[in-house]
Tab-separated table of C-alpha atoms in Angstrom:
chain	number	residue	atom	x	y	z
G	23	UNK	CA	70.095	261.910	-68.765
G	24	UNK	CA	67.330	263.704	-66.550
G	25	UNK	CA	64.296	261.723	-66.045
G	26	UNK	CA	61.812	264.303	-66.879
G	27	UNK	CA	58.306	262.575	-67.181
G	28	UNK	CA	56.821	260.592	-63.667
G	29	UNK	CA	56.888	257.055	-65.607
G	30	UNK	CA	60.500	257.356	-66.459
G	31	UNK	CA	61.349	257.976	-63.095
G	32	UNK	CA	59.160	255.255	-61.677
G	33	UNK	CA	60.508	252.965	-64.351
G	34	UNK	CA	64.202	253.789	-63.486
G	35	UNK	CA	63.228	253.194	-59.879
G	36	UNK	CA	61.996	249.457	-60.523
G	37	UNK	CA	64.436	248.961	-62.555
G	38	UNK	CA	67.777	246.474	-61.938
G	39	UNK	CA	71.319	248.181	-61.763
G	40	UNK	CA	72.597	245.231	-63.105
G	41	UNK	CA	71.337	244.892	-66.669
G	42	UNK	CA	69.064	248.142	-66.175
G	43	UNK	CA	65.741	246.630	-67.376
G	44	UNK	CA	62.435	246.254	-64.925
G	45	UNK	CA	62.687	243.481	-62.727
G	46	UNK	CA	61.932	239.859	-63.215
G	47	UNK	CA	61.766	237.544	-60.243
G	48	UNK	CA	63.435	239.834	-57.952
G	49	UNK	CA	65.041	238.908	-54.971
G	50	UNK	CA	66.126	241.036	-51.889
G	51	UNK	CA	69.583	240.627	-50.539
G	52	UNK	CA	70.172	241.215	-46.791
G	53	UNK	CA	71.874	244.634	-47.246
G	54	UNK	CA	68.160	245.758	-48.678
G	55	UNK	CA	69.054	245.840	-52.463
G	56	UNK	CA	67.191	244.248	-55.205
G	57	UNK	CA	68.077	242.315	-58.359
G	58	UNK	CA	66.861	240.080	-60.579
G	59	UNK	CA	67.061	236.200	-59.809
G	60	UNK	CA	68.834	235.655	-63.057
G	61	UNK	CA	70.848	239.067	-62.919
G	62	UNK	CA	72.578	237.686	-59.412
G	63	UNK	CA	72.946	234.316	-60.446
G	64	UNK	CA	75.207	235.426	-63.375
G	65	UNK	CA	76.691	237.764	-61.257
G	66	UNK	CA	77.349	235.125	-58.640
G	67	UNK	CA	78.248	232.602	-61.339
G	68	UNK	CA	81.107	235.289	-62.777
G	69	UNK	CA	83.073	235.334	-59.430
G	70	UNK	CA	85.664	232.887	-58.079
G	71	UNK	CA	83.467	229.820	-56.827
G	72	UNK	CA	85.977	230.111	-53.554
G	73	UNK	CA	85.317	233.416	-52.948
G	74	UNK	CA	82.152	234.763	-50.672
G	75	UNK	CA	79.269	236.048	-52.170
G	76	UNK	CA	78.884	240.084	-52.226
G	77	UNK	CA	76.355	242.316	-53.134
G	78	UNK	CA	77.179	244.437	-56.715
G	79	UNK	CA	76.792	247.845	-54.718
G	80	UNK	CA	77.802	247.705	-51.735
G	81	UNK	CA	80.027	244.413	-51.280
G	82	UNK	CA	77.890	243.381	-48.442
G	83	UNK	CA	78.030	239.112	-47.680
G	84	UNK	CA	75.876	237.285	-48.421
G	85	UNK	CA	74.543	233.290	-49.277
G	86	UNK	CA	73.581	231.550	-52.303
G	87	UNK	CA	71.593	233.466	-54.719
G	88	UNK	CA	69.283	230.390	-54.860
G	89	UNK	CA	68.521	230.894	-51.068
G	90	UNK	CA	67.434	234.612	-51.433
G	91	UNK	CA	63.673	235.660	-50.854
G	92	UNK	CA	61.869	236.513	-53.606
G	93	UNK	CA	60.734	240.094	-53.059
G	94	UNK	CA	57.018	240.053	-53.629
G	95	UNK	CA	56.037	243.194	-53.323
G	96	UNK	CA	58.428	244.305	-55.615
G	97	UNK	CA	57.402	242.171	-58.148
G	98	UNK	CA	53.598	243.150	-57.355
G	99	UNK	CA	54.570	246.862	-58.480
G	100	UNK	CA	56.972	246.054	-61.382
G	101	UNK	CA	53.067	244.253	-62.520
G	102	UNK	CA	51.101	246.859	-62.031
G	103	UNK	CA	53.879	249.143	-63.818
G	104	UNK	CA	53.329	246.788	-66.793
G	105	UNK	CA	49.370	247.212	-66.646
G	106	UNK	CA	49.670	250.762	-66.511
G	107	UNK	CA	52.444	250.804	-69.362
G	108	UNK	CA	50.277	248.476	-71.475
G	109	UNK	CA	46.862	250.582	-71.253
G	110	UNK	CA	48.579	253.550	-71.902
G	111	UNK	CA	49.885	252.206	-74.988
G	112	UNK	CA	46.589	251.202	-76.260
G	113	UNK	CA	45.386	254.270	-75.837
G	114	UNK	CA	48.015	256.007	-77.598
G	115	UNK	CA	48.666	254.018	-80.558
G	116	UNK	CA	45.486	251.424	-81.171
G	117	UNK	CA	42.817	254.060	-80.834
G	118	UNK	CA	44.485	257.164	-82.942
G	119	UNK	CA	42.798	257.890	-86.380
G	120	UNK	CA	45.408	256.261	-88.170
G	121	UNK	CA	46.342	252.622	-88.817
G	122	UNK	CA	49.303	251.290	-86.489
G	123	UNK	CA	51.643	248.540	-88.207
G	124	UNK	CA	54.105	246.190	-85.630
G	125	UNK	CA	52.639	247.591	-82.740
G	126	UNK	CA	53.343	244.749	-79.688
G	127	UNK	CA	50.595	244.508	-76.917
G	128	UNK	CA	52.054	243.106	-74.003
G	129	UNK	CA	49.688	241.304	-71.666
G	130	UNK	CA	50.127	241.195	-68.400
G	131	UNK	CA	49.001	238.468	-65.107
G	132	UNK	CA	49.452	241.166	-61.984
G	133	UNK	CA	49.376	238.815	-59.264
G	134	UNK	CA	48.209	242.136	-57.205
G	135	UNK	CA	45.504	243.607	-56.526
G	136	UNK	CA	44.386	247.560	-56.631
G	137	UNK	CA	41.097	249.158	-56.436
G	138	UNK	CA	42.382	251.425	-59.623
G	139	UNK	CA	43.334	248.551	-62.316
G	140	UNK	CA	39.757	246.619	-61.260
G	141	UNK	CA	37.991	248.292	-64.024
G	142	UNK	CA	40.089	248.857	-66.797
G	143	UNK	CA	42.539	246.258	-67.025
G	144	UNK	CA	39.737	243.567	-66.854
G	145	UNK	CA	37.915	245.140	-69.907
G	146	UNK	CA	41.535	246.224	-71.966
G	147	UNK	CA	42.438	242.586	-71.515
G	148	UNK	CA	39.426	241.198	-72.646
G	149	UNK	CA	38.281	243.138	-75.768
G	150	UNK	CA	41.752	244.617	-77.070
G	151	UNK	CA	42.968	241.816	-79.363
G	152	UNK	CA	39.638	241.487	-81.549
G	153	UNK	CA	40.122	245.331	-82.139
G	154	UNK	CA	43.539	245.197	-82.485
G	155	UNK	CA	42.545	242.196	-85.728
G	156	UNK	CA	40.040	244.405	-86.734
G	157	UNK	CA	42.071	247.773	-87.097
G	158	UNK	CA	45.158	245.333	-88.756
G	159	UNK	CA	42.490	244.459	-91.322
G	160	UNK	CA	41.358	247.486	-92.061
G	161	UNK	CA	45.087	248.810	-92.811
G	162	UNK	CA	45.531	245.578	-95.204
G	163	UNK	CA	42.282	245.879	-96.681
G	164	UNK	CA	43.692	249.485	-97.228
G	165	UNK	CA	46.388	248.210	-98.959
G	166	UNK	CA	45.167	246.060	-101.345
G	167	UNK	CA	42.889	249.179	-102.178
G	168	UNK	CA	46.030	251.054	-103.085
G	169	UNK	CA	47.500	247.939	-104.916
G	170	UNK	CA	44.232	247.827	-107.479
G	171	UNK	CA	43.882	251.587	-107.784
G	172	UNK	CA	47.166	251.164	-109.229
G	173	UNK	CA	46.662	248.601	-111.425
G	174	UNK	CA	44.178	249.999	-112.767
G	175	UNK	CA	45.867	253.200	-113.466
G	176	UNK	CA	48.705	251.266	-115.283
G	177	UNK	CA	46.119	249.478	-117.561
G	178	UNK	CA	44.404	252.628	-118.824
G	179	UNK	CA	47.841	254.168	-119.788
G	180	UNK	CA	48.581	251.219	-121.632
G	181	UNK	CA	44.957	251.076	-123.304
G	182	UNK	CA	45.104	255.023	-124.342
G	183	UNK	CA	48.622	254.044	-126.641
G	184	UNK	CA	47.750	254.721	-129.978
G	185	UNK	CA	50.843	252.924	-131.666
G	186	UNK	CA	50.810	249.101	-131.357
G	187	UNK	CA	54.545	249.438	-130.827
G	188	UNK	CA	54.205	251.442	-127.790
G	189	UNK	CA	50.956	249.616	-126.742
G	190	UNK	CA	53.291	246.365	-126.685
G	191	UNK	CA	56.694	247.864	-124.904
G	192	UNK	CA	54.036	249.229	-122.297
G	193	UNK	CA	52.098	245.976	-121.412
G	194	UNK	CA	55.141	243.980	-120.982
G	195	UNK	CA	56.360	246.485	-118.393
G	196	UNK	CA	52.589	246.582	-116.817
G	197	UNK	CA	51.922	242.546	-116.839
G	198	UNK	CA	53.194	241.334	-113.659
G	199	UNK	CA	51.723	244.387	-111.962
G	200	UNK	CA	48.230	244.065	-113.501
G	201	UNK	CA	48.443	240.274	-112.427
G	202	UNK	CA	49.263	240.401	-109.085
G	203	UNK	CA	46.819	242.824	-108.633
G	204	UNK	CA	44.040	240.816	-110.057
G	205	UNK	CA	44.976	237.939	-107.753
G	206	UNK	CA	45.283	239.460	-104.528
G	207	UNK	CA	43.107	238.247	-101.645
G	208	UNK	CA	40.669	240.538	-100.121
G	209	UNK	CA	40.777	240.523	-96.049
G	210	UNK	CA	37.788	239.803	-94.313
G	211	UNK	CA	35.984	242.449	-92.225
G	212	UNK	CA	33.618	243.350	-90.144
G	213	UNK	CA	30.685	244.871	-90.962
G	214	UNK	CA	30.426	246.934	-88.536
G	215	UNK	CA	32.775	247.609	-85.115
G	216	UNK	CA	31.549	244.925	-82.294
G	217	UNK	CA	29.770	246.428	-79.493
G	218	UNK	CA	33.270	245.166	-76.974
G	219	UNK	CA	35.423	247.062	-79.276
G	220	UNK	CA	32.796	250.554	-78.644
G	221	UNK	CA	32.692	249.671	-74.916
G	222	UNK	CA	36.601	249.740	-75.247
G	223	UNK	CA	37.071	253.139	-77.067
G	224	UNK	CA	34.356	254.447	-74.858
G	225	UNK	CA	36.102	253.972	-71.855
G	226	UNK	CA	39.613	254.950	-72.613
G	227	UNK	CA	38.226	258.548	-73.706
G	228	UNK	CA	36.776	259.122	-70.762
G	229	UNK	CA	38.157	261.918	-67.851
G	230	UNK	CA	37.456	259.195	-65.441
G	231	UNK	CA	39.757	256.704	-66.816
G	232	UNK	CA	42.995	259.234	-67.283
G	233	UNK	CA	42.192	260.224	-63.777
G	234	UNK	CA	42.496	256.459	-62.828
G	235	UNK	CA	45.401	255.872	-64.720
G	236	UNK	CA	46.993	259.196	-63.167
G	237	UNK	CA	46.069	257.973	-59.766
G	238	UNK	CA	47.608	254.233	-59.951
G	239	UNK	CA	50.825	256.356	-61.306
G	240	UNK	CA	51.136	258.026	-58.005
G	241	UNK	CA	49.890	254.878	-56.108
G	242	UNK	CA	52.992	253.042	-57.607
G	243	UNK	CA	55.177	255.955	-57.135
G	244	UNK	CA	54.279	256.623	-53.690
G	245	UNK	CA	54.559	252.337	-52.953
G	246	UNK	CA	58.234	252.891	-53.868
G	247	UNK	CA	59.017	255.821	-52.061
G	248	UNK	CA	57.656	255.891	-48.858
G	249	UNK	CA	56.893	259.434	-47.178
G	250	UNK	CA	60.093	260.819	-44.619
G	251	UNK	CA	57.452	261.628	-41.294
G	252	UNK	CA	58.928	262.822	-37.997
G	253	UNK	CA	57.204	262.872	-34.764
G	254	UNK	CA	55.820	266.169	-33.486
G	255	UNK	CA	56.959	266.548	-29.602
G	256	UNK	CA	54.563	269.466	-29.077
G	257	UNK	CA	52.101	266.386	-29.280
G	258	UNK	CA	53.869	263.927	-27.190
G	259	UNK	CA	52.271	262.503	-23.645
G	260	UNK	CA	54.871	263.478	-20.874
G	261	UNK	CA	55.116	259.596	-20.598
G	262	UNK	CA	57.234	259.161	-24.145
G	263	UNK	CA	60.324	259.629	-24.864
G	264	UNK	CA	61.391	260.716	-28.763
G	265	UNK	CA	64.450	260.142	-30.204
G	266	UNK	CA	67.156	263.180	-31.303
G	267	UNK	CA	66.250	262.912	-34.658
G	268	UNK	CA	62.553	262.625	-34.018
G	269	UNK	CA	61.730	259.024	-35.597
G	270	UNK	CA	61.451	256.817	-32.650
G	271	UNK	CA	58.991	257.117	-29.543
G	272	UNK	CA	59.515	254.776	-26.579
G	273	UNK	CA	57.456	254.892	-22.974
G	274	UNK	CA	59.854	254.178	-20.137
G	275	UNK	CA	58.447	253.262	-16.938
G	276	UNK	CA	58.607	256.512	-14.745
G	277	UNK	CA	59.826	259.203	-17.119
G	278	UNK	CA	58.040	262.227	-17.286
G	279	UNK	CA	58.783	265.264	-19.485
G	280	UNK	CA	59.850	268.420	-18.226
G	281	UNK	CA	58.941	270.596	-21.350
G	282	UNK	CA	57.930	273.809	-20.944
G	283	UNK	CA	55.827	276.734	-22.943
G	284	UNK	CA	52.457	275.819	-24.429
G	285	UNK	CA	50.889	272.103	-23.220
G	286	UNK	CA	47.768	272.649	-25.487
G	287	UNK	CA	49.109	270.061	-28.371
G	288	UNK	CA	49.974	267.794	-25.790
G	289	UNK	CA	48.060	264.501	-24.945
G	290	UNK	CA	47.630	263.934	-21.378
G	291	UNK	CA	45.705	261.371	-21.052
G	292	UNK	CA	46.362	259.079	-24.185
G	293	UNK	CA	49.815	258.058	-24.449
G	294	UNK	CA	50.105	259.366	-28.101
G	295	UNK	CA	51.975	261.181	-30.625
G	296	UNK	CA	50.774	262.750	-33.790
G	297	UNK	CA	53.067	263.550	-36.695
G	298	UNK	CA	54.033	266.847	-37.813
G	299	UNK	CA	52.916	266.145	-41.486
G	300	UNK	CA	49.660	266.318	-42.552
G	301	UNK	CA	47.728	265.806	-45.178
G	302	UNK	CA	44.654	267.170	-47.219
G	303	UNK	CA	45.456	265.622	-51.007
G	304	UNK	CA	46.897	262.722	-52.643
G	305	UNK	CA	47.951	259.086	-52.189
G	306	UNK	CA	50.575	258.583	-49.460
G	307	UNK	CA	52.272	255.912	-47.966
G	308	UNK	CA	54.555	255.549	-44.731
G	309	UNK	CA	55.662	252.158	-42.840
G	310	UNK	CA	56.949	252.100	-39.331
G	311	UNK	CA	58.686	249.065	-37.221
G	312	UNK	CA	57.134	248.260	-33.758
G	313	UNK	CA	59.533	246.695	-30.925
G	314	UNK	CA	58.888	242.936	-30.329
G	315	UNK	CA	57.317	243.574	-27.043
G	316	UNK	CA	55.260	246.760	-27.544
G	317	UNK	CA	51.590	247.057	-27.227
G	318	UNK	CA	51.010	249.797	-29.973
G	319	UNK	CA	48.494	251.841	-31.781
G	320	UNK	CA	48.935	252.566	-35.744
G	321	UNK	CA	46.161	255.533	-36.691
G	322	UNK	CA	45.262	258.844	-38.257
G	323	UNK	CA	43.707	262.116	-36.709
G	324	UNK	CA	42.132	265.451	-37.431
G	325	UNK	CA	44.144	268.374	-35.704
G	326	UNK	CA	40.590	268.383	-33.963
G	327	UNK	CA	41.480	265.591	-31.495
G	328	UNK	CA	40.383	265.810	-28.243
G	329	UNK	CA	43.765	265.740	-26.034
G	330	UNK	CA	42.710	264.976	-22.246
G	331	UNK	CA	40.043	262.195	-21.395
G	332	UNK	CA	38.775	258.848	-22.480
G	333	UNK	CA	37.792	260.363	-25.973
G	334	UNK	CA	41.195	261.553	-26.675
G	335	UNK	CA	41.823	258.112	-27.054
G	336	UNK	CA	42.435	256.667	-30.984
G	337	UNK	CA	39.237	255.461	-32.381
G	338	UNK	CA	37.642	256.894	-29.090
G	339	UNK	CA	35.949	259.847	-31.453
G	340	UNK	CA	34.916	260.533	-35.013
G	341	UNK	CA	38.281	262.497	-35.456
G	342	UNK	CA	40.536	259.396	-35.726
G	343	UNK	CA	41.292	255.578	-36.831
G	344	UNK	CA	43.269	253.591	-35.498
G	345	UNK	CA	44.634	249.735	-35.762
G	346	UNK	CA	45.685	248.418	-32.194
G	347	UNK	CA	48.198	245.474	-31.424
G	348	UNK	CA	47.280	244.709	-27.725
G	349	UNK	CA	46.288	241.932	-25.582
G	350	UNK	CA	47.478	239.389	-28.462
G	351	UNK	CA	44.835	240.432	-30.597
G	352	UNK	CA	44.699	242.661	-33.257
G	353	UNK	CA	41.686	245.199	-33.739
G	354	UNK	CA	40.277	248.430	-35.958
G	355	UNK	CA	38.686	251.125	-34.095
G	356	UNK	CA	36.612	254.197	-35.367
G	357	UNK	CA	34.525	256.279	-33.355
G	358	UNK	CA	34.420	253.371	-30.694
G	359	UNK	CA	33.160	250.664	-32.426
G	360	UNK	CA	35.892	248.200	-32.221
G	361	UNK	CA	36.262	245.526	-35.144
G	362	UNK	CA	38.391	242.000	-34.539
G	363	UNK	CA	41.446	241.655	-38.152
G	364	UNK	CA	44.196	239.816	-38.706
G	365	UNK	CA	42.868	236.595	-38.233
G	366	UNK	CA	45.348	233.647	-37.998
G	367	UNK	CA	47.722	236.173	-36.878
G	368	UNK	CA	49.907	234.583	-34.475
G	369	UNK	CA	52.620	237.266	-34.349
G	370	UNK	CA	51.884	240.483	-33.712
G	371	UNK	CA	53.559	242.774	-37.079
G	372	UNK	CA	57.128	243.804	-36.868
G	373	UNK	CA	56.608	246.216	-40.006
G	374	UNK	CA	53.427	248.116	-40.691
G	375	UNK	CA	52.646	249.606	-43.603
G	376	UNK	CA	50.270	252.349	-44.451
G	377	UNK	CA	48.549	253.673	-47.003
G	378	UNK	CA	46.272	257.333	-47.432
G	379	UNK	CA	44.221	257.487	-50.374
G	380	UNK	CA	42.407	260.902	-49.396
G	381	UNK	CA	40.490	261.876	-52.317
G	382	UNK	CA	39.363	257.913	-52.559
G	383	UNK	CA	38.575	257.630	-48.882
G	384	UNK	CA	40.881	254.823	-48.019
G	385	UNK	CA	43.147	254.335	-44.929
G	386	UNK	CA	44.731	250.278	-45.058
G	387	UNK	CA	47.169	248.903	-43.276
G	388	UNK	CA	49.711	246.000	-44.009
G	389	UNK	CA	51.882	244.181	-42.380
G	390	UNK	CA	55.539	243.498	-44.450
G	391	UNK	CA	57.590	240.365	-43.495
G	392	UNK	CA	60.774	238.477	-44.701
G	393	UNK	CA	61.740	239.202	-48.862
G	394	UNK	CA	58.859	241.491	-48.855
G	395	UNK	CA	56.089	239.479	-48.427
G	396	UNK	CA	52.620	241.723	-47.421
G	397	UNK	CA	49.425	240.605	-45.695
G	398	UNK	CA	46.341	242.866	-45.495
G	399	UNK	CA	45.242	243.631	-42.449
G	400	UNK	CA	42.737	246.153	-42.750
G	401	UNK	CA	41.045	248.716	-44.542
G	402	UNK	CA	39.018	252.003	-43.627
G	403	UNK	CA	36.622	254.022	-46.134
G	404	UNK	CA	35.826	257.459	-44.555
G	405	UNK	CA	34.814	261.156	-46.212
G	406	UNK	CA	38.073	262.809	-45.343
G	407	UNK	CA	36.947	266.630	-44.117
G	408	UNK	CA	39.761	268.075	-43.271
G	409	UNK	CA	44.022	267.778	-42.752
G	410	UNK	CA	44.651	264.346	-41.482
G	411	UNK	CA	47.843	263.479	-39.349
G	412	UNK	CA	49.561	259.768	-38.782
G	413	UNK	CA	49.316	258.946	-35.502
G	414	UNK	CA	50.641	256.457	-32.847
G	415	UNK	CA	50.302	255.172	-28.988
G	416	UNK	CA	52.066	253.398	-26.785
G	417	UNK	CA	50.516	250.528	-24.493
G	418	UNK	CA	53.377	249.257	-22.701
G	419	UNK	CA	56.275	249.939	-20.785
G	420	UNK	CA	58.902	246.849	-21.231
G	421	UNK	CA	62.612	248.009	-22.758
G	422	UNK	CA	61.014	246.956	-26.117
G	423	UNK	CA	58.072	249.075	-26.507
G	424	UNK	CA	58.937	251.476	-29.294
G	425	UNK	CA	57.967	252.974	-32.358
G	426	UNK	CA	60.535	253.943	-35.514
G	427	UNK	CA	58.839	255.793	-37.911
G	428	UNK	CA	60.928	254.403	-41.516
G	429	UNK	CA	62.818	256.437	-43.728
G	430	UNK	CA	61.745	256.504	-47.212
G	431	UNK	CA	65.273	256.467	-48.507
């Protein structure tokens, strides 16, 4: 069956393939799938104890499922899924016109944090239950409304017989009716809504919040499916070397390019490379590895960038960030003005994650280690003016100073 609507892709994406629900406790194997804890315990439980251990998919070794990493980041999204699944749900059944009976509301803990769920989770998860009891009262109040306006039809048939035989035969079908009704216990309600529950319905009509609630959709989209960059060797100092497919840059002591044609994209000063995506919209996210022994620069640009001189240099200018790994010490650089992160940061990142909110103004950076597990590392809030490009340098010339821009498959 197609997957025509954006959450039932996303939720088919964070879902396992082994008993096809969203994830709970989900570990990482080596051979990069996911499962749930319980899901590969079974699993591992249903095959001979002799035997070795193999992934579902693709049969890949591997140890005991109690030893696997629990894939945080993972489980941060599946949260945030739930959040977004839950308010969405409030909105479209506890605030219609119309009483809702059995409706569940499913709370959620997200042990992760996003500028969009700040807001409106805090005040859904607050105020929702005391309108959820009144609304349930107002539908059995509603009820027992029906239940007496029926009674009371029943007893003035009966009471408009004129013959005491039929006045008799109809009372004795009527009594139990008539009683029940006449012993039913009202509900209590409110007189009036409380002031939380008109805070509540305020909100959720609002364009602001459906833009929110759009946005974290694509935030948790674009988590899971990282963006497919390649380099752009029109860009490329003469000093770096790019790979066939264009995903990994290295600098090699003494090479030099011998490329030909137009040199007016090209940094020569900088030892950089921009990408040959850009973008002017939208929340996107790439991640790239860095080789253990590279000094390296992470950024963004405008097209703008100066190519020769000091001020070509990332974070040099006011047309590019950067984050720089160099020197043992990790720093954020804008327009010069260099700023110390990562602290207690004894390794420098293997995996770097980024993330472009351009219509919020946000450009962060994490770093991704072992099962998943993510550290901040820094964020910048700018007034993007104009197509922005991902961006890298090179400090170093050892055999391990490289760059592999990540495939989002």
């Amino acid at each position: 069956m197609s997957q025509s609507k954006p959450e039932e892709r996303l939720a088919l994406e964070l879902s396992c393939a082994i008993c096809l629900q969203l994830f709970r406790d989900p570990v990482a194997l080596p051979c990069g799938h996911n499962y749930c804890l319980g899901c590969i315990q079974n699993a591992a439980s249903a095959e001979d104890p002799k035997s070795l251990r193999r992934c579902p998919e693709c049969r890949e070794e591997y140890g005991s499922p109690e030893a696997l990493p629990k894939n945080f980041k993972l489980s941060s999204i599946v949260d945030g899924f739930l959040v977004f699944k839950s308010i969405a749900n409030v909105q479209k059944y506890h605030f219609s016109n119309s009483c809702q009976r059995n409706v569940t509301i499913t709370y959620v803990k997200s042990n992760r944090s996003t500028p969009v769920l700040t807001t409106y989770s805090y005040v859904v998860v607050k105020h929702i239950n005391a309108v959820y009891i009144w609304q349930a009262n107002l539908c059995d109040l509603e009820g027992c409304l029906h239940q007496l306006q029926e009674a009371q039809k029943c007893t003035g048939e009966v009471l408009s017989q004129s013959s005491e035989f039929l006045f008799i035969q109809n009372y004795l079908n009527v009594e139990a009716r008539i009683r029940q009704a006449a012993n039913v216990t009202i509900p209590a309600l409110p007189s009036q809504e409380s002031s939380n529950a008109k805070q509540l319905r305020s909100i959720l009509r609002t364009d602001t919040f459906r833009a929110e609630m759009s946005l974290l959709l694509e935030y948790l989209h674009g988590m899971m499916n990282p963006l497919d960059l390649t380099f752009n060797a029109a860009t490329a100092h003469p000093s770096l070397l790019l790979s066939s497919d264009l995903k990994t840059v290295k600098q090699c002591a003494g090479f030099k390019s011998s490329a030909a044609g137009d040199q007016s994209e090209r940094f020569s000063t900088a030892t950089q490379v921009m990408c040959t995506q850009g973008f002017s919209t939208g929340v996107h996210m790439w991640a790239v590895e860095v080789g253990p022994g590279c000094m390296w620069s992470v950024g963004l640009c405008y097209k703008s960038i100066p190519r020769k001189g000091d001020h070509s240099r990332l974070g040099h200018n006011t047309s590019s960030w950067r984050l720089q790994w160099k020197s043992k010490k990790l720093a954020a650089c804008y327009d010069l003005a260099n700023v110390a992160v990562g602290e207690g940061l004894v390794m420098p990142p293997k995996k770097v994650e980024v993330t472009l909110d351009y219509e919020g103004g946000t450009f962060g950076f994490h770093s991704s280690g072992q099962g998943g597990r993510r550290q901040h590392l820094h964020t910048f809030s700018a007034v993007f003016k104009d197509t922005v490009y991902p961006a890298f340098g090179i400090h170093s010339t050892s055999e391990e100073s490289w760059i592999t821009l990540l495939s989002g498959a």
